[in-house]
Short mmCIF file of C-alpha atoms in Angstrom, two decimals:
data_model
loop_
_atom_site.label_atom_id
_atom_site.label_comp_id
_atom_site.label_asym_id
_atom_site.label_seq_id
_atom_site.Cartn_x
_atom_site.Cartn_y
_atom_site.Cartn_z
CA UNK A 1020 1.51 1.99 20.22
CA UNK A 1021 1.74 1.84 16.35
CA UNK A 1022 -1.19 -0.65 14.71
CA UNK A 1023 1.32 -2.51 12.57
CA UNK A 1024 4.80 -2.66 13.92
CA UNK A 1025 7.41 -3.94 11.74
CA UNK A 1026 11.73 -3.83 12.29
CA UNK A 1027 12.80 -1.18 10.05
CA UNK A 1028 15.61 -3.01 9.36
CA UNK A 1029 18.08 -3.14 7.41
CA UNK A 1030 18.06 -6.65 7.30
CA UNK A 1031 20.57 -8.42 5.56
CA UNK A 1032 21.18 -11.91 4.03
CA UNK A 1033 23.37 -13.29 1.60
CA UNK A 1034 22.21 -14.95 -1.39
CA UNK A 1035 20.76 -18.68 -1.01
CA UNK A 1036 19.73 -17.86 2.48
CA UNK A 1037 16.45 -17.40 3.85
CA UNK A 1038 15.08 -14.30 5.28
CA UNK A 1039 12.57 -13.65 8.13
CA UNK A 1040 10.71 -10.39 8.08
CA UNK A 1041 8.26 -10.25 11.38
CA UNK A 1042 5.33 -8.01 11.91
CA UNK A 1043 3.41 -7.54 15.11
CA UNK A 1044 -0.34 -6.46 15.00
CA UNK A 1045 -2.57 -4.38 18.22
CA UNK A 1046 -6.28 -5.21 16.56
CA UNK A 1047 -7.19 -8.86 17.97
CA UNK A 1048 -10.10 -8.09 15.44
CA UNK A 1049 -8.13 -7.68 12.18
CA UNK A 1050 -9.12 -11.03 10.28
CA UNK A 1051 -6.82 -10.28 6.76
CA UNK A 1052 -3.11 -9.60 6.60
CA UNK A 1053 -0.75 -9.09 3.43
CA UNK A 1054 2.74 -8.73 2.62
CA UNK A 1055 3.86 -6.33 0.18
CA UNK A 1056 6.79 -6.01 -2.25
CA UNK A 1057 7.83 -1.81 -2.84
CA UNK A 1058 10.86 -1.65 -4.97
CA UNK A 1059 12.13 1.82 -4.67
CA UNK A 1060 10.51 4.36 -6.88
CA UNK A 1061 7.92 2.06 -7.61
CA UNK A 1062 3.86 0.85 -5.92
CA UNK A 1063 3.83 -2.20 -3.64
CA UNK A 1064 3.22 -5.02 -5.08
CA UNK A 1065 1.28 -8.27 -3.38
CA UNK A 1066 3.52 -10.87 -2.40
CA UNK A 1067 0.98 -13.03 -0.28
CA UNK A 1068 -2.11 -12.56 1.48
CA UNK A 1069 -3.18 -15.18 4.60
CA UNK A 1070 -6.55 -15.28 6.62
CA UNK A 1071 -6.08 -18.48 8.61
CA UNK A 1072 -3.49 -19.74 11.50
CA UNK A 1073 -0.83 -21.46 10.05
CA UNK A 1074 1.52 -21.25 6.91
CA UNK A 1075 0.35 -20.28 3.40
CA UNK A 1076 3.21 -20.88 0.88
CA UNK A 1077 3.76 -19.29 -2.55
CA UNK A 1078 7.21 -20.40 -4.75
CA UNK A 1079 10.07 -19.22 -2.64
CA UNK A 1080 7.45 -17.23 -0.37
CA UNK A 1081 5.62 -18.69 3.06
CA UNK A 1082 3.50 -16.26 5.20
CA UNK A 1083 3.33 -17.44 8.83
CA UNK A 1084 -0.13 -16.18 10.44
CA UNK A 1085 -0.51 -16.60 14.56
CA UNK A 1086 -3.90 -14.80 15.59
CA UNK A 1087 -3.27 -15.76 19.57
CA UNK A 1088 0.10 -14.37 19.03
CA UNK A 1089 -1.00 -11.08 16.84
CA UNK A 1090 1.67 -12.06 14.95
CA UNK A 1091 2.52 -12.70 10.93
CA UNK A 1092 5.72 -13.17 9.17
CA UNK A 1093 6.95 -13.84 5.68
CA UNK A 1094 9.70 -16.40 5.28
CA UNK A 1095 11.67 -15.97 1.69
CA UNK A 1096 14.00 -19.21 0.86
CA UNK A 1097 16.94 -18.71 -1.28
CA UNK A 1098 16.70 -15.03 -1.33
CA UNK A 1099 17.96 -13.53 -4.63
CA UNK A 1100 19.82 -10.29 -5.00
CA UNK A 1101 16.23 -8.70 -7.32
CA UNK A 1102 14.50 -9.71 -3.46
CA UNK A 1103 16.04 -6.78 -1.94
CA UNK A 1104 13.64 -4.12 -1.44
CA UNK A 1105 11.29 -2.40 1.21
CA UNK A 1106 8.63 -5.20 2.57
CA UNK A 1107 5.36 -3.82 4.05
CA UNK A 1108 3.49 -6.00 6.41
CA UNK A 1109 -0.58 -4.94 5.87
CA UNK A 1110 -3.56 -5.52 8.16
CA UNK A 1111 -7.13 -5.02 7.57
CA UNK A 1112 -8.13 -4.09 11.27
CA UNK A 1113 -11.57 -5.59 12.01
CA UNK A 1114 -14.36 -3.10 12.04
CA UNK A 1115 -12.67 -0.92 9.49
CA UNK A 1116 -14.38 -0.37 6.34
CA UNK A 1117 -14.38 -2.13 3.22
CA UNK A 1118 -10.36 -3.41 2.61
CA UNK A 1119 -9.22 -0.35 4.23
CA UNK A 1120 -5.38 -1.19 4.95
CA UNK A 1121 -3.35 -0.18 8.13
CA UNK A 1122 0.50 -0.42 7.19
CA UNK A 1123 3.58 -0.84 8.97
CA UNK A 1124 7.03 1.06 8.44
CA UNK A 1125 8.34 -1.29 6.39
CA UNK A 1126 11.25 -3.50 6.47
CA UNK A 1127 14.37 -3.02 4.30
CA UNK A 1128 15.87 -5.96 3.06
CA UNK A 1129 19.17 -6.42 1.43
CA UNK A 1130 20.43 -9.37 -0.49
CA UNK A 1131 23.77 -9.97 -1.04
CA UNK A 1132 25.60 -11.95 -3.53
CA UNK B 392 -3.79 -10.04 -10.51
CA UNK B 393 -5.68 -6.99 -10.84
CA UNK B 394 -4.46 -3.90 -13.37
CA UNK B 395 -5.11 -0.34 -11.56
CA UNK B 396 -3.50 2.35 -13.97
CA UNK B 397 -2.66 5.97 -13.15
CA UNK B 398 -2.32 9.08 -15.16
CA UNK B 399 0.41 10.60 -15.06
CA UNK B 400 3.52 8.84 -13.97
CA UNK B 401 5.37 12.10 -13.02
CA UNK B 402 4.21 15.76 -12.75
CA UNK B 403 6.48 18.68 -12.60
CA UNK B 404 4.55 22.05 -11.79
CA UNK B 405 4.56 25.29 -10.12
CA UNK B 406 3.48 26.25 -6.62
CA UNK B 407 0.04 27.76 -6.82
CA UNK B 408 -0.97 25.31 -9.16
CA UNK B 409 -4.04 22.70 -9.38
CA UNK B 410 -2.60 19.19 -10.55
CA UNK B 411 -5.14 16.35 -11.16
CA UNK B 412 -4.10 12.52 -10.61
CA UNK B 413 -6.23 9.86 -12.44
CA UNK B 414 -6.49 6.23 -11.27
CA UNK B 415 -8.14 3.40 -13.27
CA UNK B 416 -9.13 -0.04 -12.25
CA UNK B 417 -8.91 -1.64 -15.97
CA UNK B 418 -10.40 -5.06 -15.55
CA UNK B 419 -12.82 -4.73 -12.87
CA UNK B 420 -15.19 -2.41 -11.13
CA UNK B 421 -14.61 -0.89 -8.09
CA UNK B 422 -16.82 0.75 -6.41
CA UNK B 423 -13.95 1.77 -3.52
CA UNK B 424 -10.45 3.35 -4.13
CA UNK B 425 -7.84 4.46 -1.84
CA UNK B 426 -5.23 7.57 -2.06
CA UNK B 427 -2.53 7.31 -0.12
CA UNK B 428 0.97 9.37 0.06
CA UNK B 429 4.41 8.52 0.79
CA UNK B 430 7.39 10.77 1.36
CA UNK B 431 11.09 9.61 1.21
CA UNK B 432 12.01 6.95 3.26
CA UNK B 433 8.60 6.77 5.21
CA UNK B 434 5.50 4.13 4.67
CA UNK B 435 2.07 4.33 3.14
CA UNK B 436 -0.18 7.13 4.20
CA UNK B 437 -3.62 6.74 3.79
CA UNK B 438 -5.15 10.37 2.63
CA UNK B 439 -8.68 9.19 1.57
CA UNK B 440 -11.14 6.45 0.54
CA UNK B 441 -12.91 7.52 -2.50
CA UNK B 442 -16.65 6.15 -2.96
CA UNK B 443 -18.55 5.85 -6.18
CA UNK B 444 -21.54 8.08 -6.01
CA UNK B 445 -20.86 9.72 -2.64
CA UNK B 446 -18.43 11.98 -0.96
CA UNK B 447 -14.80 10.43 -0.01
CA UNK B 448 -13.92 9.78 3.42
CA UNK B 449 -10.80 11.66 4.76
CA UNK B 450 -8.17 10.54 7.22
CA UNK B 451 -7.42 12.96 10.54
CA UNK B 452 -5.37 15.59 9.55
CA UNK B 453 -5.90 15.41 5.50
CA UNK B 454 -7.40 18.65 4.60
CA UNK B 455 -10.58 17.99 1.58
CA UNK B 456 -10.90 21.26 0.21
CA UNK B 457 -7.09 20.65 -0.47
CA UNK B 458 -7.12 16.86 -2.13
CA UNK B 459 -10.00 17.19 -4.20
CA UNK B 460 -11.76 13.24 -5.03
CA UNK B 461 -14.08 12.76 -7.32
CA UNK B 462 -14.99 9.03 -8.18
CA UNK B 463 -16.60 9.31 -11.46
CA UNK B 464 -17.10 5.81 -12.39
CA UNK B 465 -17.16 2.32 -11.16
CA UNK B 466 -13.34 2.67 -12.65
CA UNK B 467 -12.54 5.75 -12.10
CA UNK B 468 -10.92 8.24 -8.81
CA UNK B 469 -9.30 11.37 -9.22
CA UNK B 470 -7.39 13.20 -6.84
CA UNK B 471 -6.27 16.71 -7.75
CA UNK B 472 -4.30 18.67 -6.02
CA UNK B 473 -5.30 22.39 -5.43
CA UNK B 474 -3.17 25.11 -5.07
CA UNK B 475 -0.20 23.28 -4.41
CA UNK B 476 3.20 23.90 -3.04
CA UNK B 477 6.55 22.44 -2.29
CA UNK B 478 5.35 20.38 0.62
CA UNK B 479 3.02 18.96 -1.50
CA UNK B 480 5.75 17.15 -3.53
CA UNK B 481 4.98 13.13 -2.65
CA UNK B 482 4.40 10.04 -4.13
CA UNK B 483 0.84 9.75 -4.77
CA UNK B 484 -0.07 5.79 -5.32
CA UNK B 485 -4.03 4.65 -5.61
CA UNK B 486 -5.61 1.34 -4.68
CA UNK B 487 -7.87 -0.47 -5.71
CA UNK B 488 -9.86 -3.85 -3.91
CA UNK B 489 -10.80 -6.58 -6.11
CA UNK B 490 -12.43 -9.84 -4.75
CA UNK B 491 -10.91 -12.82 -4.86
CA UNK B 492 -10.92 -16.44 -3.41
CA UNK B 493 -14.03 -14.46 -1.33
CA UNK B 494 -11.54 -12.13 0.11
CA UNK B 495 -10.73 -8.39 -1.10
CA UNK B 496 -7.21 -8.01 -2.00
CA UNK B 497 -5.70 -3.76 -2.63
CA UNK B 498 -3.77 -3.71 -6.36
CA UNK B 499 -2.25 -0.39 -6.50
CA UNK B 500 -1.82 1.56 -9.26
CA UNK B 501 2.17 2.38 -10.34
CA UNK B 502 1.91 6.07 -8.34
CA UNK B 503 2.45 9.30 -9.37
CA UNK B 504 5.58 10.97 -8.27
CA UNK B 505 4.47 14.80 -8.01
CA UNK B 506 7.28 18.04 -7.49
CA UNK B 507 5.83 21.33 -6.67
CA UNK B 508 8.92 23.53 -7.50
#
Protein backbone atom coordinates (compact mmCIF):
# COMPACT_ATOMS: atom_id res chain seq x y z
CA UNK A 1 0.00 0.00 0.00
CA UNK A 2 1.40 3.40 -1.28
CA UNK A 3 1.80 6.18 1.82
CA UNK A 4 -0.01 8.88 -0.11
CA UNK A 5 -2.53 7.68 -2.60
CA UNK A 6 -3.95 10.12 -4.89
CA UNK A 7 -6.39 9.44 -8.43
CA UNK A 8 -4.07 9.97 -11.18
CA UNK A 9 -6.62 11.42 -12.95
CA UNK A 10 -7.21 13.07 -15.56
CA UNK A 11 -9.74 14.96 -14.02
CA UNK A 12 -11.65 17.28 -15.89
CA UNK A 13 -13.90 20.36 -15.31
CA UNK A 14 -15.06 23.08 -17.28
CA UNK A 15 -14.42 26.54 -16.45
CA UNK A 16 -16.55 28.16 -13.46
CA UNK A 17 -16.87 24.78 -11.91
CA UNK A 18 -15.36 23.48 -8.94
CA UNK A 19 -12.94 20.72 -8.72
CA UNK A 20 -12.32 18.02 -6.04
CA UNK A 21 -8.92 16.46 -5.92
CA UNK A 22 -8.90 13.63 -2.93
CA UNK A 23 -5.91 12.13 -1.28
CA UNK A 24 -5.89 9.21 1.09
CA UNK A 25 -3.05 8.87 3.75
CA UNK A 26 -1.69 5.12 5.68
CA UNK A 27 0.37 7.09 8.70
CA UNK A 28 -2.43 7.78 11.50
CA UNK A 29 0.74 9.65 12.86
CA UNK A 30 1.36 12.18 10.06
CA UNK A 31 0.22 15.55 11.81
CA UNK A 32 1.03 18.11 8.48
CA UNK A 33 -0.37 17.78 4.99
CA UNK A 34 0.07 20.16 1.83
CA UNK A 35 -1.18 20.56 -1.53
CA UNK A 36 1.01 21.38 -4.25
CA UNK A 37 0.72 23.21 -7.59
CA UNK A 38 3.50 21.53 -10.51
CA UNK A 39 2.91 23.18 -13.77
CA UNK A 40 4.66 21.10 -16.30
CA UNK A 41 8.32 21.75 -16.70
CA UNK A 42 8.31 23.64 -13.71
CA UNK A 43 8.86 22.95 -9.23
CA UNK A 44 5.68 22.55 -7.19
CA UNK A 45 4.53 25.25 -5.85
CA UNK A 46 2.45 25.52 -2.27
CA UNK A 47 -1.07 25.94 -2.72
CA UNK A 48 -2.20 25.31 1.01
CA UNK A 49 -0.94 23.66 3.93
CA UNK A 50 -3.62 22.36 6.93
CA UNK A 51 -2.74 20.79 10.42
CA UNK A 52 -6.19 20.70 12.03
CA UNK A 53 -9.70 18.78 11.24
CA UNK A 54 -11.78 20.81 9.32
CA UNK A 55 -11.55 23.32 6.31
CA UNK A 56 -8.75 25.88 5.84
CA UNK A 57 -9.65 28.26 2.93
CA UNK A 58 -7.33 30.36 0.75
CA UNK A 59 -9.07 32.71 -2.34
CA UNK A 60 -10.60 30.20 -4.66
CA UNK A 61 -8.69 27.32 -2.64
CA UNK A 62 -10.23 25.18 0.57
CA UNK A 63 -8.21 22.18 1.92
CA UNK A 64 -10.51 19.66 3.66
CA UNK A 65 -8.41 17.76 6.51
CA UNK A 66 -10.25 14.44 8.25
CA UNK A 67 -7.55 12.76 10.63
CA UNK A 68 -10.26 9.81 11.70
CA UNK A 69 -10.80 9.44 8.07
CA UNK A 70 -6.88 9.68 6.90
CA UNK A 71 -8.23 11.71 4.51
CA UNK A 72 -7.46 15.46 2.88
CA UNK A 73 -8.77 17.11 -0.15
CA UNK A 74 -8.46 20.41 -1.93
CA UNK A 75 -11.64 21.96 -3.24
CA UNK A 76 -10.86 24.77 -6.16
CA UNK A 77 -14.14 27.06 -6.95
CA UNK A 78 -14.44 28.54 -10.29
CA UNK A 79 -11.58 26.71 -11.73
CA UNK A 80 -9.76 28.73 -14.44
CA UNK A 81 -8.20 27.33 -17.56
CA UNK A 82 -4.16 28.62 -15.90
CA UNK A 83 -5.60 25.89 -12.85
CA UNK A 84 -4.89 23.02 -14.99
CA UNK A 85 -1.87 21.32 -13.99
CA UNK A 86 -0.46 18.24 -11.97
CA UNK A 87 -1.68 18.59 -8.08
CA UNK A 88 0.45 16.73 -5.49
CA UNK A 89 -1.15 15.88 -2.24
CA UNK A 90 2.01 15.94 0.57
CA UNK A 91 2.22 14.37 4.04
CA UNK A 92 4.72 14.74 6.66
CA UNK A 93 4.39 11.12 8.19
CA UNK A 94 4.80 11.37 11.99
CA UNK A 95 8.11 10.16 13.26
CA UNK A 96 9.89 11.18 10.11
CA UNK A 97 12.52 13.66 10.38
CA UNK A 98 12.53 17.24 10.24
CA UNK A 99 9.71 18.28 7.22
CA UNK A 100 10.67 15.29 5.37
CA UNK A 101 7.71 14.97 2.71
CA UNK A 102 6.05 11.66 1.49
CA UNK A 103 4.22 12.46 -1.95
CA UNK A 104 1.53 11.04 -3.83
CA UNK A 105 1.32 10.41 -7.76
CA UNK A 106 -0.25 13.32 -8.44
CA UNK A 107 -3.45 14.29 -9.90
CA UNK A 108 -3.85 15.80 -13.39
CA UNK A 109 -6.29 18.33 -13.73
CA UNK A 110 -7.70 19.85 -16.81
CA UNK A 111 -9.74 22.96 -17.14
CA UNK A 112 -11.73 23.63 -19.87
CA UNK A 113 -13.11 26.72 -21.28
CA UNK B 1 6.82 32.71 0.69
CA UNK B 2 10.21 31.51 0.85
CA UNK B 3 12.90 32.05 -2.30
CA UNK B 4 15.10 28.70 -2.79
CA UNK B 5 17.25 29.34 -6.05
CA UNK B 6 19.12 26.75 -8.12
CA UNK B 7 22.08 26.88 -10.37
CA UNK B 8 21.70 25.91 -13.33
CA UNK B 9 18.30 25.78 -14.86
CA UNK B 10 19.32 23.23 -17.59
CA UNK B 11 22.52 21.17 -18.14
CA UNK B 12 23.40 19.47 -21.31
CA UNK B 13 26.57 17.11 -20.92
CA UNK B 14 28.26 14.02 -21.87
CA UNK B 15 28.07 10.56 -20.34
CA UNK B 16 31.10 10.07 -18.16
CA UNK B 17 30.81 13.37 -16.91
CA UNK B 18 30.60 14.99 -13.22
CA UNK B 19 27.74 17.75 -13.24
CA UNK B 20 27.26 19.81 -10.02
CA UNK B 21 23.65 21.26 -9.04
CA UNK B 22 23.59 24.27 -6.61
CA UNK B 23 20.56 25.13 -4.43
CA UNK B 24 20.19 28.35 -2.38
CA UNK B 25 17.75 29.27 0.28
CA UNK B 26 18.01 33.28 -0.30
CA UNK B 27 16.11 34.72 2.59
CA UNK B 28 16.52 32.33 5.29
CA UNK B 29 18.76 29.73 6.79
CA UNK B 30 18.30 26.32 6.53
CA UNK B 31 19.97 24.11 8.17
CA UNK B 32 17.99 21.01 6.15
CA UNK B 33 17.55 20.60 2.31
CA UNK B 34 16.02 17.99 0.29
CA UNK B 35 17.02 16.50 -3.36
CA UNK B 36 14.58 14.87 -4.96
CA UNK B 37 14.17 13.55 -8.78
CA UNK B 38 11.41 13.25 -11.10
CA UNK B 39 11.25 11.50 -14.45
CA UNK B 40 8.49 12.11 -17.12
CA UNK B 41 5.18 11.67 -16.11
CA UNK B 42 6.04 10.21 -12.57
CA UNK B 43 5.97 12.12 -8.93
CA UNK B 44 8.58 13.45 -6.57
CA UNK B 45 11.40 11.18 -5.59
CA UNK B 46 13.10 11.85 -2.63
CA UNK B 47 17.08 11.03 -3.27
CA UNK B 48 18.53 12.67 -0.08
CA UNK B 49 18.25 15.04 2.91
CA UNK B 50 21.25 17.16 3.03
CA UNK B 51 22.41 18.38 6.66
CA UNK B 52 24.55 21.36 7.46
CA UNK B 53 27.71 20.17 9.05
CA UNK B 54 27.15 16.42 8.75
CA UNK B 55 26.82 13.74 6.20
CA UNK B 56 23.35 13.60 4.09
CA UNK B 57 20.97 10.95 4.64
CA UNK B 58 20.14 8.74 1.57
CA UNK B 59 16.89 7.11 0.56
CA UNK B 60 16.88 2.99 -0.16
CA UNK B 61 18.15 2.43 -3.35
CA UNK B 62 19.99 6.02 -4.02
CA UNK B 63 23.55 5.18 -4.45
CA UNK B 64 26.01 8.22 -2.36
CA UNK B 65 29.17 7.73 -3.94
CA UNK B 66 26.98 8.50 -7.09
CA UNK B 67 24.90 11.86 -5.88
CA UNK B 68 27.53 13.57 -4.21
CA UNK B 69 25.91 16.36 -1.22
CA UNK B 70 27.75 18.65 0.27
CA UNK B 71 25.84 21.33 2.44
CA UNK B 72 28.28 24.05 2.71
CA UNK B 73 26.35 26.66 4.40
CA UNK B 74 23.30 27.39 6.36
CA UNK B 75 22.15 28.37 2.53
CA UNK B 76 23.77 26.29 0.65
CA UNK B 77 23.36 22.14 -0.84
CA UNK B 78 24.98 20.83 -3.72
CA UNK B 79 24.32 17.79 -5.43
CA UNK B 80 26.69 16.74 -8.21
CA UNK B 81 26.36 14.18 -10.23
CA UNK B 82 29.39 11.80 -10.85
CA UNK B 83 30.12 10.03 -13.75
CA UNK B 84 26.91 10.31 -15.26
CA UNK B 85 24.99 8.70 -18.01
CA UNK B 86 21.82 8.69 -19.97
CA UNK B 87 19.72 7.29 -17.19
CA UNK B 88 20.80 9.91 -15.21
CA UNK B 89 18.87 12.49 -17.33
CA UNK B 90 15.94 13.82 -14.64
CA UNK B 91 14.60 16.69 -13.22
CA UNK B 92 16.54 17.50 -10.27
CA UNK B 93 14.34 20.04 -7.91
CA UNK B 94 15.72 21.01 -4.14
CA UNK B 95 13.73 21.95 -1.07
CA UNK B 96 14.03 23.84 1.35
CA UNK B 97 11.84 24.09 5.05
CA UNK B 98 11.25 27.40 6.40
CA UNK B 99 9.15 27.96 9.62
CA UNK B 100 6.19 29.53 9.62
CA UNK B 101 2.91 30.14 11.66
CA UNK B 102 5.16 27.44 14.03
CA UNK B 103 4.96 24.93 11.33
CA UNK B 104 7.78 24.03 8.63
CA UNK B 105 6.57 24.48 5.22
CA UNK B 106 9.17 22.81 1.87
CA UNK B 107 9.74 25.91 -0.89
CA UNK B 108 11.43 24.29 -3.69
CA UNK B 109 13.80 25.64 -5.73
CA UNK B 110 12.74 26.02 -9.79
CA UNK B 111 14.75 22.42 -10.61
CA UNK B 112 17.28 21.63 -12.80
CA UNK B 113 16.38 19.73 -15.86
CA UNK B 114 19.70 17.58 -16.53
CA UNK B 115 20.37 15.38 -20.20
CA UNK B 116 23.21 13.05 -20.18
CA UNK B 117 23.55 12.52 -24.01
Amino acid sequence: QKEVEQNSGPLSVPEGAIASLNCTYSDRGSQSFFWYRQYSGKSPELIMSIYSNGDKEDGRFTAQLNKASQYVSLLIRDSQPSDSATYLCAVIPGGTSYGKLTFGQGTILTVHP
Amino acid sequence: GAVVSQHPSRVICKSGTSVKIECRSLDFQATTMFWYRQFPKQSLMLMATSNEGSKATYEQGVEKDKFLINHASLTLSTLTVTSAHPEDSSFYICSAPSRTEGTDTQYFGPGTRLTVL
